[in-house]
Amino acid sequence: MTTLLSRLAIPVAVTAALAVAIPVRASADEGRDAMYAALGVDDVGADYLFLIDASTSMRPSFSNLKKELTTFSGSLASGDRLAFVPFGAQPDPQPWLPAKSSESSAAIAGLDTPDQKDTDFLTALNWAVDHLARDTSAAGRVATVVLLTDGDPSAPGLAECALPPVSAWAPVRSRVRELEGTRPVHAYAVPLELKAKQCHGPTPLSVLQQAFPSGEQINPGASTTVYLDQAKESARAEKARQLLSSKGELDKTVTITWPDGVHSLDPTQAGVRLPVRLAVSGSGPAKVADLTGTLSVKVTDDDGTRAVEVPVTADPATVTIPAGGQAATVVLTAKLPQPGGRTILREDVTLAGTVSLTGRISAPWLDLAGGDLASKLTSTITPAQAEVAGTGSRGVPNAYWLVLLGLAVVAAVWPLVRYHRARPLMSGDLDIKLRDGQTTTVTLHNRRTVRKAVGDGTLHLRGVREDGTAKMTVTWTPAIGSAAVKTLSAGKRVILGSVDVRHRPRGA
């Protein structure tokens, strides 16, 4: 057996090997630390049962081993417990002691220098399993068994370096399975492969796995600090997995807060926008990926009622919902199909139906905690749909059409009005006297124009308006000669060549 100092010169260091082998933490993950703090991981205790080979082959390394045990004890959470049990032919049972305490430091200091001739692994591991199974104070606590040995068996009644037959270990393995059904149990072998090792077949790990088939061995080459971190993180990770299971983190419900009541949408708008809020059950966050939805509605307009189903897009499509009851906002959008071409006439449009949302839920804390928790996650989105409805109008409002119609009527009638106003109706009678003494009377009959053959010519009368007063133009066209035109006012007289024309108002 070499001294500890000489041991440190070879790849497998005693101080490096002391810490319990657990999955190496790749980096100081702030997310994991935040999860531990939120769950109260360090408030849940863990138990470390050290089985210490007390055979004389362990003597050269024992002084430094005690120093490392003291350091290890001080690095644990205050709620953790330790027991340091030396064994030779029989284990020397010791009580649980609180970590970070003077009691645990005194117990480590009081460990006797190894002086045993025998190393009975079966008896020691059998006792350890029974001790953990009988411990009524350990409910819910993570148990870690640490085997500190060089792996050289020397059991009474067996040949040197020989282990008991496989059949002898069967009862121990059976009790281990029962124990693992009641509390989390981990077992680790520390590779104290010293130069003085005499048995080249058995190793600390092969011995440990006789009782704990899932036992692990630390890989050599790490520093003491790394191993101590591994020891702490092993138990913390297991405690986190326990807490995540007990706090319902394996069943995540994402609750959608839809707008109150039936959300109103304008069916005449091509773009529909609907903000919703997402919250998650439990203590930990949730990640919802591939958010998508469907808008299923019935639209009624002047063409009848038709079913419309369009996809809904979520922004963002992937969202992390914070822990602690906080919510995340997602905006849902959809495009409603609109009628082709222009809608000339005004029409009312109504919409009614549902909008639904789906997504893929994961729990980041389950990934951080490791193990197989993530594969056990069950999740629900609720309520997965909400009612929507709305009314709207499209096309040119009817009032606009009435205005346009009025303008069109005015435009059509106004020229006629102007025409009629410029050519007023003529009433009364005209007394006509020719030069030869011949006379005749023409009754106007509310006409705008009158043409009358008189003597050897033609008399043409037309209503006119001058300065707002209704008058008439009188045109005398003789058979021979030029025509003469004069304006005749009501009740007046004009002479055109050989024709004398006098207007006599009605009733005069």
mmCIF file with all atom_site columns, C-alpha atoms in Angstrom, residues 220-338:
data_model
loop_
_atom_site.group_PDB
_atom_site.id
_atom_site.type_symbol
_atom_site.label_atom_id
_atom_site.label_alt_id
_atom_site.label_comp_id
_atom_site.label_asym_id
_atom_site.label_entity_id
_atom_site.label_seq_id
_atom_site.pdbx_PDB_ins_code
_atom_site.Cartn_x
_atom_site.Cartn_y
_atom_site.Cartn_z
_atom_site.occupancy
_atom_site.B_iso_or_equiv
_atom_site.pdbx_formal_charge
_atom_site.auth_seq_id
_atom_site.auth_comp_id
_atom_site.auth_asym_id
_atom_site.auth_atom_id
_atom_site.pdbx_PDB_model_num
ATOM 1   C CA . PRO A 1 220 ? -11.151 9.052  -12.353 1.00 0.00 ? 220 PRO A CA 1
ATOM 2   C CA . GLY A 1 221 ? -9.308  12.234 -13.167 1.00 0.00 ? 221 GLY A CA 1
ATOM 3   C CA . ALA A 1 222 ? -11.509 14.983 -11.690 1.00 0.00 ? 222 ALA A CA 1
ATOM 4   C CA . SER A 1 223 ? -10.524 17.367 -8.936  1.00 0.00 ? 223 SER A CA 1
ATOM 5   C CA . THR A 1 224 ? -11.843 17.136 -5.403  1.00 0.00 ? 224 THR A CA 1
ATOM 6   C CA . THR A 1 225 ? -13.982 20.258 -5.908  1.00 0.00 ? 225 THR A CA 1
ATOM 7   C CA . VAL A 1 226 ? -15.655 18.753 -8.953  1.00 0.00 ? 226 VAL A CA 1
ATOM 8   C CA . TYR A 1 227 ? -16.418 15.526 -7.114  1.00 0.00 ? 227 TYR A CA 1
ATOM 9   C CA . LEU A 1 228 ? -17.863 17.390 -4.156  1.00 0.00 ? 228 LEU A CA 1
ATOM 10  C CA . ASP A 1 229 ? -20.096 19.334 -6.532  1.00 0.00 ? 229 ASP A CA 1
ATOM 11  C CA . GLN A 1 230 ? -21.127 16.057 -8.089  1.00 0.00 ? 230 GLN A CA 1
ATOM 12  C CA . ALA A 1 231 ? -21.992 14.633 -4.701  1.00 0.00 ? 231 ALA A CA 1
ATOM 13  C CA . LYS A 1 232 ? -24.194 17.560 -3.831  1.00 0.00 ? 232 LYS A CA 1
ATOM 14  C CA . GLU A 1 233 ? -25.825 17.804 -7.231  1.00 0.00 ? 233 GLU A CA 1
ATOM 15  C CA . SER A 1 234 ? -26.637 14.102 -7.316  1.00 0.00 ? 234 SER A CA 1
ATOM 16  C CA . ALA A 1 235 ? -28.794 14.349 -4.236  1.00 0.00 ? 235 ALA A CA 1
ATOM 17  C CA . ARG A 1 236 ? -30.184 17.755 -5.203  1.00 0.00 ? 236 ARG A CA 1
ATOM 18  C CA . ALA A 1 237 ? -31.226 16.470 -8.611  1.00 0.00 ? 237 ALA A CA 1
ATOM 19  C CA . GLU A 1 238 ? -32.972 13.490 -7.051  1.00 0.00 ? 238 GLU A CA 1
ATOM 20  C CA . LYS A 1 239 ? -34.669 15.724 -4.499  1.00 0.00 ? 239 LYS A CA 1
ATOM 21  C CA . ALA A 1 240 ? -35.791 17.986 -7.339  1.00 0.00 ? 240 ALA A CA 1
ATOM 22  C CA . ARG A 1 241 ? -37.255 15.010 -9.197  1.00 0.00 ? 241 ARG A CA 1
ATOM 23  C CA . GLN A 1 242 ? -39.158 13.999 -6.061  1.00 0.00 ? 242 GLN A CA 1
ATOM 24  C CA . LEU A 1 243 ? -40.496 17.496 -5.546  1.00 0.00 ? 243 LEU A CA 1
ATOM 25  C CA . LEU A 1 244 ? -41.469 17.896 -9.185  1.00 0.00 ? 244 LEU A CA 1
ATOM 26  C CA . SER A 1 245 ? -43.459 14.671 -8.984  1.00 0.00 ? 245 SER A CA 1
ATOM 27  C CA . SER A 1 246 ? -45.116 15.551 -5.685  1.00 0.00 ? 246 SER A CA 1
ATOM 28  C CA . LYS A 1 247 ? -45.992 19.101 -6.749  1.00 0.00 ? 247 LYS A CA 1
ATOM 29  C CA . GLY A 1 248 ? -47.875 17.973 -9.837  1.00 0.00 ? 248 GLY A CA 1
ATOM 30  C CA . GLU A 1 249 ? -45.252 19.084 -12.345 1.00 0.00 ? 249 GLU A CA 1
ATOM 31  C CA . LEU A 1 250 ? -45.784 15.888 -14.339 1.00 0.00 ? 250 LEU A CA 1
ATOM 32  C CA . ASP A 1 251 ? -49.269 17.098 -15.236 1.00 0.00 ? 251 ASP A CA 1
ATOM 33  C CA . LYS A 1 252 ? -49.186 20.598 -16.708 1.00 0.00 ? 252 LYS A CA 1
ATOM 34  C CA . THR A 1 253 ? -52.337 22.477 -17.604 1.00 0.00 ? 253 THR A CA 1
ATOM 35  C CA . VAL A 1 254 ? -52.044 25.551 -19.785 1.00 0.00 ? 254 VAL A CA 1
ATOM 36  C CA . THR A 1 255 ? -55.058 27.779 -19.228 1.00 0.00 ? 255 THR A CA 1
ATOM 37  C CA . ILE A 1 256 ? -56.079 30.203 -21.962 1.00 0.00 ? 256 ILE A CA 1
ATOM 38  C CA . THR A 1 257 ? -57.790 33.425 -20.941 1.00 0.00 ? 257 THR A CA 1
ATOM 39  C CA . TRP A 1 258 ? -59.979 34.339 -23.879 1.00 0.00 ? 258 TRP A CA 1
ATOM 40  C CA . PRO A 1 259 ? -61.693 37.752 -24.087 1.00 0.00 ? 259 PRO A CA 1
ATOM 41  C CA . ASP A 1 260 ? -64.723 37.932 -21.793 1.00 0.00 ? 260 ASP A CA 1
ATOM 42  C CA . GLY A 1 261 ? -67.957 36.559 -23.175 1.00 0.00 ? 261 GLY A CA 1
ATOM 43  C CA . VAL A 1 262 ? -68.425 36.054 -26.885 1.00 0.00 ? 262 VAL A CA 1
ATOM 44  C CA . HIS A 1 263 ? -65.627 37.910 -28.598 1.00 0.00 ? 263 HIS A CA 1
ATOM 45  C CA . SER A 1 264 ? -66.817 40.342 -31.246 1.00 0.00 ? 264 SER A CA 1
ATOM 46  C CA . LEU A 1 265 ? -65.269 40.194 -34.708 1.00 0.00 ? 265 LEU A CA 1
ATOM 47  C CA . ASP A 1 266 ? -66.068 42.339 -37.742 1.00 0.00 ? 266 ASP A CA 1
ATOM 48  C CA . PRO A 1 267 ? -66.808 39.846 -40.526 1.00 0.00 ? 267 PRO A CA 1
ATOM 49  C CA . THR A 1 268 ? -66.251 42.489 -43.188 1.00 0.00 ? 268 THR A CA 1
ATOM 50  C CA . GLN A 1 269 ? -62.608 42.927 -42.223 1.00 0.00 ? 269 GLN A CA 1
ATOM 51  C CA . ALA A 1 270 ? -60.142 40.676 -43.990 1.00 0.00 ? 270 ALA A CA 1
ATOM 52  C CA . GLY A 1 271 ? -57.812 40.529 -40.962 1.00 0.00 ? 271 GLY A CA 1
ATOM 53  C CA . VAL A 1 272 ? -59.034 39.153 -37.612 1.00 0.00 ? 272 VAL A CA 1
ATOM 54  C CA . ARG A 1 273 ? -56.897 39.856 -34.512 1.00 0.00 ? 273 ARG A CA 1
ATOM 55  C CA . LEU A 1 274 ? -57.504 38.203 -31.138 1.00 0.00 ? 274 LEU A CA 1
ATOM 56  C CA . PRO A 1 275 ? -55.109 38.582 -28.159 1.00 0.00 ? 275 PRO A CA 1
ATOM 57  C CA . VAL A 1 276 ? -55.163 35.800 -25.524 1.00 0.00 ? 276 VAL A CA 1
ATOM 58  C CA . ARG A 1 277 ? -53.218 35.152 -22.307 1.00 0.00 ? 277 ARG A CA 1
ATOM 59  C CA . LEU A 1 278 ? -51.659 31.809 -21.349 1.00 0.00 ? 278 LEU A CA 1
ATOM 60  C CA . ALA A 1 279 ? -50.949 30.691 -17.776 1.00 0.00 ? 279 ALA A CA 1
ATOM 61  C CA . VAL A 1 280 ? -49.636 27.361 -16.491 1.00 0.00 ? 280 VAL A CA 1
ATOM 62  C CA . SER A 1 281 ? -50.421 25.243 -13.477 1.00 0.00 ? 281 SER A CA 1
ATOM 63  C CA . GLY A 1 282 ? -47.865 24.203 -10.883 1.00 0.00 ? 282 GLY A CA 1
ATOM 64  C CA . SER A 1 283 ? -44.686 25.844 -9.668  1.00 0.00 ? 283 SER A CA 1
ATOM 65  C CA . GLY A 1 284 ? -42.597 25.577 -12.800 1.00 0.00 ? 284 GLY A CA 1
ATOM 66  C CA . PRO A 1 285 ? -42.683 27.192 -16.220 1.00 0.00 ? 285 PRO A CA 1
ATOM 67  C CA . ALA A 1 286 ? -44.000 25.627 -19.388 1.00 0.00 ? 286 ALA A CA 1
ATOM 68  C CA . LYS A 1 287 ? -42.995 25.957 -22.993 1.00 0.00 ? 287 LYS A CA 1
ATOM 69  C CA . VAL A 1 288 ? -45.718 25.815 -25.620 1.00 0.00 ? 288 VAL A CA 1
ATOM 70  C CA . ALA A 1 289 ? -44.435 25.256 -29.137 1.00 0.00 ? 289 ALA A CA 1
ATOM 71  C CA . ASP A 1 290 ? -46.121 24.994 -32.535 1.00 0.00 ? 290 ASP A CA 1
ATOM 72  C CA . LEU A 1 291 ? -49.068 27.135 -31.463 1.00 0.00 ? 291 LEU A CA 1
ATOM 73  C CA . THR A 1 292 ? -51.713 27.099 -34.159 1.00 0.00 ? 292 THR A CA 1
ATOM 74  C CA . GLY A 1 293 ? -55.462 27.221 -34.355 1.00 0.00 ? 293 GLY A CA 1
ATOM 75  C CA . THR A 1 294 ? -58.608 27.177 -36.467 1.00 0.00 ? 294 THR A CA 1
ATOM 76  C CA . LEU A 1 295 ? -61.410 29.702 -36.919 1.00 0.00 ? 295 LEU A CA 1
ATOM 77  C CA . SER A 1 296 ? -64.636 27.838 -37.730 1.00 0.00 ? 296 SER A CA 1
ATOM 78  C CA . VAL A 1 297 ? -67.618 30.123 -38.341 1.00 0.00 ? 297 VAL A CA 1
ATOM 79  C CA . LYS A 1 298 ? -70.819 30.527 -40.322 1.00 0.00 ? 298 LYS A CA 1
ATOM 80  C CA . VAL A 1 299 ? -71.079 33.752 -42.307 1.00 0.00 ? 299 VAL A CA 1
ATOM 81  C CA . THR A 1 300 ? -74.461 35.097 -43.420 1.00 0.00 ? 300 THR A CA 1
ATOM 82  C CA . ASP A 1 301 ? -74.909 37.845 -46.035 1.00 0.00 ? 301 ASP A CA 1
ATOM 83  C CA . ASP A 1 302 ? -77.215 38.594 -48.954 1.00 0.00 ? 302 ASP A CA 1
ATOM 84  C CA . ASP A 1 303 ? -75.939 35.486 -50.727 1.00 0.00 ? 303 ASP A CA 1
ATOM 85  C CA . GLY A 1 304 ? -77.051 33.202 -47.874 1.00 0.00 ? 304 GLY A CA 1
ATOM 86  C CA . THR A 1 305 ? -75.191 31.328 -45.109 1.00 0.00 ? 305 THR A CA 1
ATOM 87  C CA . ARG A 1 306 ? -71.933 29.493 -45.682 1.00 0.00 ? 306 ARG A CA 1
ATOM 88  C CA . ALA A 1 307 ? -69.432 27.678 -43.433 1.00 0.00 ? 307 ALA A CA 1
ATOM 89  C CA . VAL A 1 308 ? -65.930 29.127 -43.328 1.00 0.00 ? 308 VAL A CA 1
ATOM 90  C CA . GLU A 1 309 ? -62.881 27.457 -41.760 1.00 0.00 ? 309 GLU A CA 1
ATOM 91  C CA . VAL A 1 310 ? -59.544 29.241 -41.898 1.00 0.00 ? 310 VAL A CA 1
ATOM 92  C CA . PRO A 1 311 ? -56.205 28.664 -40.126 1.00 0.00 ? 311 PRO A CA 1
ATOM 93  C CA . VAL A 1 312 ? -55.216 30.812 -37.170 1.00 0.00 ? 312 VAL A CA 1
ATOM 94  C CA . THR A 1 313 ? -51.629 32.006 -36.765 1.00 0.00 ? 313 THR A CA 1
ATOM 95  C CA . ALA A 1 314 ? -50.131 32.636 -33.302 1.00 0.00 ? 314 ALA A CA 1
ATOM 96  C CA . ASP A 1 315 ? -47.514 35.309 -32.636 1.00 0.00 ? 315 ASP A CA 1
ATOM 97  C CA . PRO A 1 316 ? -45.254 34.120 -31.160 1.00 0.00 ? 316 PRO A CA 1
ATOM 98  C CA . ALA A 1 317 ? -45.727 30.528 -32.275 1.00 0.00 ? 317 ALA A CA 1
ATOM 99  C CA . THR A 1 318 ? -43.525 29.333 -29.418 1.00 0.00 ? 318 THR A CA 1
ATOM 100 C CA . VAL A 1 319 ? -43.852 30.911 -25.985 1.00 0.00 ? 319 VAL A CA 1
ATOM 101 C CA . THR A 1 320 ? -42.426 30.211 -22.537 1.00 0.00 ? 320 THR A CA 1
ATOM 102 C CA . ILE A 1 321 ? -44.941 30.754 -19.749 1.00 0.00 ? 321 ILE A CA 1
ATOM 103 C CA . PRO A 1 322 ? -43.086 31.920 -16.614 1.00 0.00 ? 322 PRO A CA 1
ATOM 104 C CA . ALA A 1 323 ? -43.354 30.223 -13.256 1.00 0.00 ? 323 ALA A CA 1
ATOM 105 C CA . GLY A 1 324 ? -45.101 31.802 -10.304 1.00 0.00 ? 324 GLY A CA 1
ATOM 106 C CA . GLY A 1 325 ? -48.513 32.447 -11.795 1.00 0.00 ? 325 GLY A CA 1
ATOM 107 C CA . GLN A 1 326 ? -47.347 34.881 -14.463 1.00 0.00 ? 326 GLN A CA 1
ATOM 108 C CA . ALA A 1 327 ? -48.952 34.809 -17.893 1.00 0.00 ? 327 ALA A CA 1
ATOM 109 C CA . ALA A 1 328 ? -47.728 35.166 -21.447 1.00 0.00 ? 328 ALA A CA 1
ATOM 110 C CA . THR A 1 329 ? -49.614 36.994 -24.192 1.00 0.00 ? 329 THR A CA 1
ATOM 111 C CA . VAL A 1 330 ? -50.116 35.541 -27.647 1.00 0.00 ? 330 VAL A CA 1
ATOM 112 C CA . VAL A 1 331 ? -51.858 37.324 -30.524 1.00 0.00 ? 331 VAL A CA 1
ATOM 113 C CA . LEU A 1 332 ? -53.980 35.158 -32.806 1.00 0.00 ? 332 LEU A CA 1
ATOM 114 C CA . THR A 1 333 ? -54.647 36.313 -36.352 1.00 0.00 ? 333 THR A CA 1
ATOM 115 C CA . ALA A 1 334 ? -56.720 34.920 -39.209 1.00 0.00 ? 334 ALA A CA 1
ATOM 116 C CA . LYS A 1 335 ? -57.816 36.063 -42.652 1.00 0.00 ? 335 LYS A CA 1
ATOM 117 C CA . LEU A 1 336 ? -61.513 35.922 -43.494 1.00 0.00 ? 336 LEU A CA 1
ATOM 118 C CA . PRO A 1 337 ? -62.344 35.373 -47.171 1.00 0.00 ? 337 PRO A CA 1
ATOM 119 C CA . GLN A 1 338 ? -64.189 38.322 -48.685 1.00 0.00 ? 338 GLN A CA 1
#
